[in-house]
Short mmCIF file of N, CA and C in Angstrom, two decimals:
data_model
loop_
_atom_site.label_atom_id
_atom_site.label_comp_id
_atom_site.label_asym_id
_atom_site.label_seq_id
_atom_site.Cartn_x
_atom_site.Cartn_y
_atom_site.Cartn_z
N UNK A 1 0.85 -1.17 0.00
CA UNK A 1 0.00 0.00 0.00
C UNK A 1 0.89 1.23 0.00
N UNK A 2 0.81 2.05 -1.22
CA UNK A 2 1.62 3.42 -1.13
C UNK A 2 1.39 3.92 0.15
N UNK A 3 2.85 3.92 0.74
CA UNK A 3 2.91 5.16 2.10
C UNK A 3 2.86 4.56 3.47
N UNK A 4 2.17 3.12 3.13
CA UNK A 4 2.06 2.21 4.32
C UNK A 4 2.61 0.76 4.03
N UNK A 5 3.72 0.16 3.52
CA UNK A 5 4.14 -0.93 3.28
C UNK A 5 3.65 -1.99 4.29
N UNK A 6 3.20 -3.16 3.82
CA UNK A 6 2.72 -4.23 5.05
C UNK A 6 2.85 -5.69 3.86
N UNK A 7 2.71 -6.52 4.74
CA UNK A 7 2.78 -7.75 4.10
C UNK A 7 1.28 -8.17 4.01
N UNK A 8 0.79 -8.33 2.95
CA UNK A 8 -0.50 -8.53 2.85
C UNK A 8 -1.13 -10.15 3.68
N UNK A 9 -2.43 -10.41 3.76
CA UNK A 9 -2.77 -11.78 4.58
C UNK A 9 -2.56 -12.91 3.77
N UNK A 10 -2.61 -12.94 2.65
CA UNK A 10 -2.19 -13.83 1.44
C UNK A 10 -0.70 -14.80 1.81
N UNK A 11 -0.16 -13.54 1.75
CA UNK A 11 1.24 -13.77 1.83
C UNK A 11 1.70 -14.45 3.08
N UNK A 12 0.95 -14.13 4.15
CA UNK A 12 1.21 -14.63 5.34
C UNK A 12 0.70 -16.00 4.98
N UNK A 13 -0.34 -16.64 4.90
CA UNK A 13 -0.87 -18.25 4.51
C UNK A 13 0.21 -18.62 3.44
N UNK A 14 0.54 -18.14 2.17
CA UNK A 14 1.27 -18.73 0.97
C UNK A 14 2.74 -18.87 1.64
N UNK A 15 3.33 -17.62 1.49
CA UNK A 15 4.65 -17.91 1.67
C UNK A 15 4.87 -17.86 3.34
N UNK A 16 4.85 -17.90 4.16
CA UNK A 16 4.75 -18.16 5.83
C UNK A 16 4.61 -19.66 5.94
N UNK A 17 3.09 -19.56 6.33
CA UNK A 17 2.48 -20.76 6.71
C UNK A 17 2.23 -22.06 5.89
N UNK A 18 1.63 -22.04 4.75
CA UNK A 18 1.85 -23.12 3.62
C UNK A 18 3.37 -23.26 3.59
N UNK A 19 4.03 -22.34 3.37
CA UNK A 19 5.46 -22.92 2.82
C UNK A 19 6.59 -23.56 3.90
N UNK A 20 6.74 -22.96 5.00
CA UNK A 20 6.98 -23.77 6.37
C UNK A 20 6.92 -24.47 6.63
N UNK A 21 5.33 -25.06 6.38
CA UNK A 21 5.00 -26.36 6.65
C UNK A 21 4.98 -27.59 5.77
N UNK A 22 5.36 -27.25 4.56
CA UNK A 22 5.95 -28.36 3.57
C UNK A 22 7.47 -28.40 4.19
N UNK A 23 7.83 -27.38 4.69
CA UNK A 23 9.95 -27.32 4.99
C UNK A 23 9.96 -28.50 6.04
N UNK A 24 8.34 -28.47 6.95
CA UNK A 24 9.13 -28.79 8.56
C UNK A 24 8.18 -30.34 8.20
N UNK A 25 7.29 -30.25 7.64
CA UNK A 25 6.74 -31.72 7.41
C UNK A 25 6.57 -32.77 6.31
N UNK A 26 7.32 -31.90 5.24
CA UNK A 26 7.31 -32.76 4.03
C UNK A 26 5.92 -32.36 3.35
N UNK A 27 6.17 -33.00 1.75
CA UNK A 27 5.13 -32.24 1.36
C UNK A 27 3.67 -32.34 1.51
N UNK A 28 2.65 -31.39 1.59
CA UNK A 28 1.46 -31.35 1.67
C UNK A 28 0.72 -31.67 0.52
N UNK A 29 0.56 -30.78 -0.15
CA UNK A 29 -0.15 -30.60 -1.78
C UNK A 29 -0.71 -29.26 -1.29
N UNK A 30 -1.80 -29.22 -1.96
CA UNK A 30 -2.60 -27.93 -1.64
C UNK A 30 -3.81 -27.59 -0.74
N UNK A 31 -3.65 -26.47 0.49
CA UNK A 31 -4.79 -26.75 1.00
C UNK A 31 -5.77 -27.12 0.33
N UNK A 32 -7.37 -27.33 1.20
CA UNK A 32 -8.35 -27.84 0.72
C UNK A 32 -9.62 -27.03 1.21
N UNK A 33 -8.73 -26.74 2.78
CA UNK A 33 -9.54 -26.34 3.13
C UNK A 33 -8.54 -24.98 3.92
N UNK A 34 -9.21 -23.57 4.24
CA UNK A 34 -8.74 -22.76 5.64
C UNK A 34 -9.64 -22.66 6.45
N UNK A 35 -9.47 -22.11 7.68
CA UNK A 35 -10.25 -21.87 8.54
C UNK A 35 -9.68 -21.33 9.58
N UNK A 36 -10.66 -20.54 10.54
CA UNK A 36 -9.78 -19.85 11.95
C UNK A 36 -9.21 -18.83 11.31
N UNK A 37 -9.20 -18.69 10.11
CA UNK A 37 -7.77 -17.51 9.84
C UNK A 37 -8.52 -15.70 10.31
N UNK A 38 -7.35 -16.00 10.98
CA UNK A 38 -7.18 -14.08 11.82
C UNK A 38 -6.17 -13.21 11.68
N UNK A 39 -6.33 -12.08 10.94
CA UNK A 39 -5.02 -11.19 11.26
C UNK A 39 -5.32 -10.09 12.14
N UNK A 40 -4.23 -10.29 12.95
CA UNK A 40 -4.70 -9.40 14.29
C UNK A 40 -3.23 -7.92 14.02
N UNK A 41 -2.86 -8.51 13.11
CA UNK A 41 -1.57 -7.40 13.57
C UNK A 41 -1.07 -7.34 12.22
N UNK A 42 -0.84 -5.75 11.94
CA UNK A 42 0.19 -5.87 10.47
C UNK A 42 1.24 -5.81 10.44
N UNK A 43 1.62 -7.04 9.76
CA UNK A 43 3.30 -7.06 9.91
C UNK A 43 3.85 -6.22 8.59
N UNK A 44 4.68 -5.52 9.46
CA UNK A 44 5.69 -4.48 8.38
C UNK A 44 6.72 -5.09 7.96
N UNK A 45 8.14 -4.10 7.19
CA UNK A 45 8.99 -4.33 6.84
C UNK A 45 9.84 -4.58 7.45
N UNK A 46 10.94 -4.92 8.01
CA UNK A 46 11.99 -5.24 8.89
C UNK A 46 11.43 -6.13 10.17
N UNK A 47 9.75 -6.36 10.04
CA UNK A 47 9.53 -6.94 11.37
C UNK A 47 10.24 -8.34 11.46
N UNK A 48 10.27 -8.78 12.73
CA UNK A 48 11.23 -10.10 13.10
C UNK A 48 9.60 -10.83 13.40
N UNK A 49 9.88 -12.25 13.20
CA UNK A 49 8.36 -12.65 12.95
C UNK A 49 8.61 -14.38 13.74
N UNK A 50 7.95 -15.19 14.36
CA UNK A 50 8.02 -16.27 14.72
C UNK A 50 7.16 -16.96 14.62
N UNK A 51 7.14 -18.28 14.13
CA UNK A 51 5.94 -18.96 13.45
C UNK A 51 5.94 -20.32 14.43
N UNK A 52 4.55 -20.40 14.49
CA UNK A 52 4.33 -21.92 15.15
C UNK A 52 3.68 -22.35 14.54
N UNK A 53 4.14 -24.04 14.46
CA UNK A 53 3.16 -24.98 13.96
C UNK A 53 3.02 -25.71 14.37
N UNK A 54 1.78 -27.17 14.42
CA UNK A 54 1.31 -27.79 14.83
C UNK A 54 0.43 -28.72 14.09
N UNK A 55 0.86 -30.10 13.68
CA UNK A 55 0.70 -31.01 12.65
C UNK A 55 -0.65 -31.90 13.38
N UNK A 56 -2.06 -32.51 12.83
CA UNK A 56 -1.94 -33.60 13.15
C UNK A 56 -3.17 -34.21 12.04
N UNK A 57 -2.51 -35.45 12.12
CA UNK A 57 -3.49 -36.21 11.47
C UNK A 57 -4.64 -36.68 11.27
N UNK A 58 -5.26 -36.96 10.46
CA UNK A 58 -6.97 -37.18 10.84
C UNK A 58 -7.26 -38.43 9.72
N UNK A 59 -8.80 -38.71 9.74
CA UNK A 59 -9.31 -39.48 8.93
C UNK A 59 -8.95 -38.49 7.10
N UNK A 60 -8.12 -39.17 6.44
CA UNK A 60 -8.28 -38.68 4.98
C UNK A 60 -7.62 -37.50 5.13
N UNK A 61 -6.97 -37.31 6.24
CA UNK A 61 -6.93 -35.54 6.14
C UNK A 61 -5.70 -35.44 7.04
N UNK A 62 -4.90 -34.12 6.80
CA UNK A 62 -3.90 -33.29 7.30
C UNK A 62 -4.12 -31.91 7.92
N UNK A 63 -3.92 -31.81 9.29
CA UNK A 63 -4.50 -30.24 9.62
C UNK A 63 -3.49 -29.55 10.08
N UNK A 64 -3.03 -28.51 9.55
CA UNK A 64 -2.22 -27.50 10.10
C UNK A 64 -2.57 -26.11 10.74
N UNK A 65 -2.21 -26.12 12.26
CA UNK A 65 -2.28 -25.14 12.73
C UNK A 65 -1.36 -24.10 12.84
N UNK A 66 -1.46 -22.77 12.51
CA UNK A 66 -0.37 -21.78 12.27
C UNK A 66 -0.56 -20.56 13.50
N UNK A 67 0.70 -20.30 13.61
CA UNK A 67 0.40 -18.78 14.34
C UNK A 67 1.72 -17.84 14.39
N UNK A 68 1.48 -16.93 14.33
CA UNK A 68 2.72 -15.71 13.31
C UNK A 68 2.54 -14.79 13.99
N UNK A 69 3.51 -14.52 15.13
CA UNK A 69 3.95 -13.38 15.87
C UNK A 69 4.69 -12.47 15.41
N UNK A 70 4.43 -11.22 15.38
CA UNK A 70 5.61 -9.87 15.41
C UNK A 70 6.48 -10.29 16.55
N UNK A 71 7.41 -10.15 17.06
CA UNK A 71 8.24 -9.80 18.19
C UNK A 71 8.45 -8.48 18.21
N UNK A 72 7.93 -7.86 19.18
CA UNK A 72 7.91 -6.10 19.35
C UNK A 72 8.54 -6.32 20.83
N UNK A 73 9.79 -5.77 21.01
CA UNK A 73 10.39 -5.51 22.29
C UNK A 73 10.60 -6.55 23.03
N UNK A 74 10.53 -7.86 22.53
CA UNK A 74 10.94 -8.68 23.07
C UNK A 74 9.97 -10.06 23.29
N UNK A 75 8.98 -9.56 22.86
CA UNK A 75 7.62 -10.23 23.06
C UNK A 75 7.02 -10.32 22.21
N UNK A 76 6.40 -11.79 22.24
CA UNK A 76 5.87 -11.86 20.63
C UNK A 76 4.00 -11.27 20.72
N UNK A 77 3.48 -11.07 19.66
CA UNK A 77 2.85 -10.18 19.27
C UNK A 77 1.98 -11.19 18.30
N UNK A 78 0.66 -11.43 18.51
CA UNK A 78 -0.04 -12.68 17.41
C UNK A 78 -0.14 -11.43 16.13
N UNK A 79 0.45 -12.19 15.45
CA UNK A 79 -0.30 -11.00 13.95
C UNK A 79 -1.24 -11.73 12.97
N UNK A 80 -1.07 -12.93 12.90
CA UNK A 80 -2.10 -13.86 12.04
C UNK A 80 -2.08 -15.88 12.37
N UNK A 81 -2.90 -16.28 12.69
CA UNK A 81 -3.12 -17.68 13.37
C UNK A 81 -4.09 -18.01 12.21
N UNK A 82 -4.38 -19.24 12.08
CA UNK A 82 -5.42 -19.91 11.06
C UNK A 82 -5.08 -22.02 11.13
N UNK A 83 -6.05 -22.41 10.66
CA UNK A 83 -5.60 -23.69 10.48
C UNK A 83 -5.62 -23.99 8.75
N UNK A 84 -4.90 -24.98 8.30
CA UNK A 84 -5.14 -25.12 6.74
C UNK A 84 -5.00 -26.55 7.15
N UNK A 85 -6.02 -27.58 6.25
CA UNK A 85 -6.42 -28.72 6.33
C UNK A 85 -6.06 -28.97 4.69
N UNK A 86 -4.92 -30.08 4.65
CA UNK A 86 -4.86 -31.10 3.19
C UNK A 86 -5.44 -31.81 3.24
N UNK A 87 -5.79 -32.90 2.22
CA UNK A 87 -6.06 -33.69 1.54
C UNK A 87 -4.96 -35.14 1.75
N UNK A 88 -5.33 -36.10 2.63
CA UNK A 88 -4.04 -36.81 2.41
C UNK A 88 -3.75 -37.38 0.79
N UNK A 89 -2.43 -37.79 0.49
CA UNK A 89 -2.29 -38.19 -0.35
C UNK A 89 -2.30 -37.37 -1.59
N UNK A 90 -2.82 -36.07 -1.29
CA UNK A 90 -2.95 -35.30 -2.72
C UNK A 90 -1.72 -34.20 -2.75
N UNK A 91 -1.06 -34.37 -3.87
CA UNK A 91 0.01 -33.39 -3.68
C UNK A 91 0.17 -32.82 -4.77
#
């Protein structure tokens, strides 16, 4: 956004959270499903950012839970949480 640079919510699910979680669990395919997704905070340019995840398995299915802190002063800061659910087997 001219004048206000931010990382849009897109970007946070695509390259954040989807892509993380193929790094830390091997590959997914493509969500199927989202849900829960919240952005509570806009993350800027230079922000320092910490991501959690949380894998688990289901009937037919893969659910990933995400959550993406700013660290402001030392403390992390929720800026966007959501779950994304695969498809097992579909990649």
């Amino acid at each position: 956004f001219e004048g206000m640079p931010m990382l849009p919510g897109v970007a946070e699910i695509v390259a954040i959270a989807h892509r993380e979680a193929e790094r830390v669990f091997g590959p997914l395919g493509a969500p199927v499903r989202m849900s829960r997704i919240k952005f509570q905070e806009t993350i800027l340019p230079l922000d320092t950012l910490a991501l959690g995840l949380e894998r688990e398995n289901g009937e037919g299915q893969t659910t990933v839970r995400f959550r993406i802190e700013r660290v402001v002063d030392g403390a992390g800061r929720i800026a966007g949480s959501g779950t994304l659910t695969y498809a097992q087997g579909a990649r």
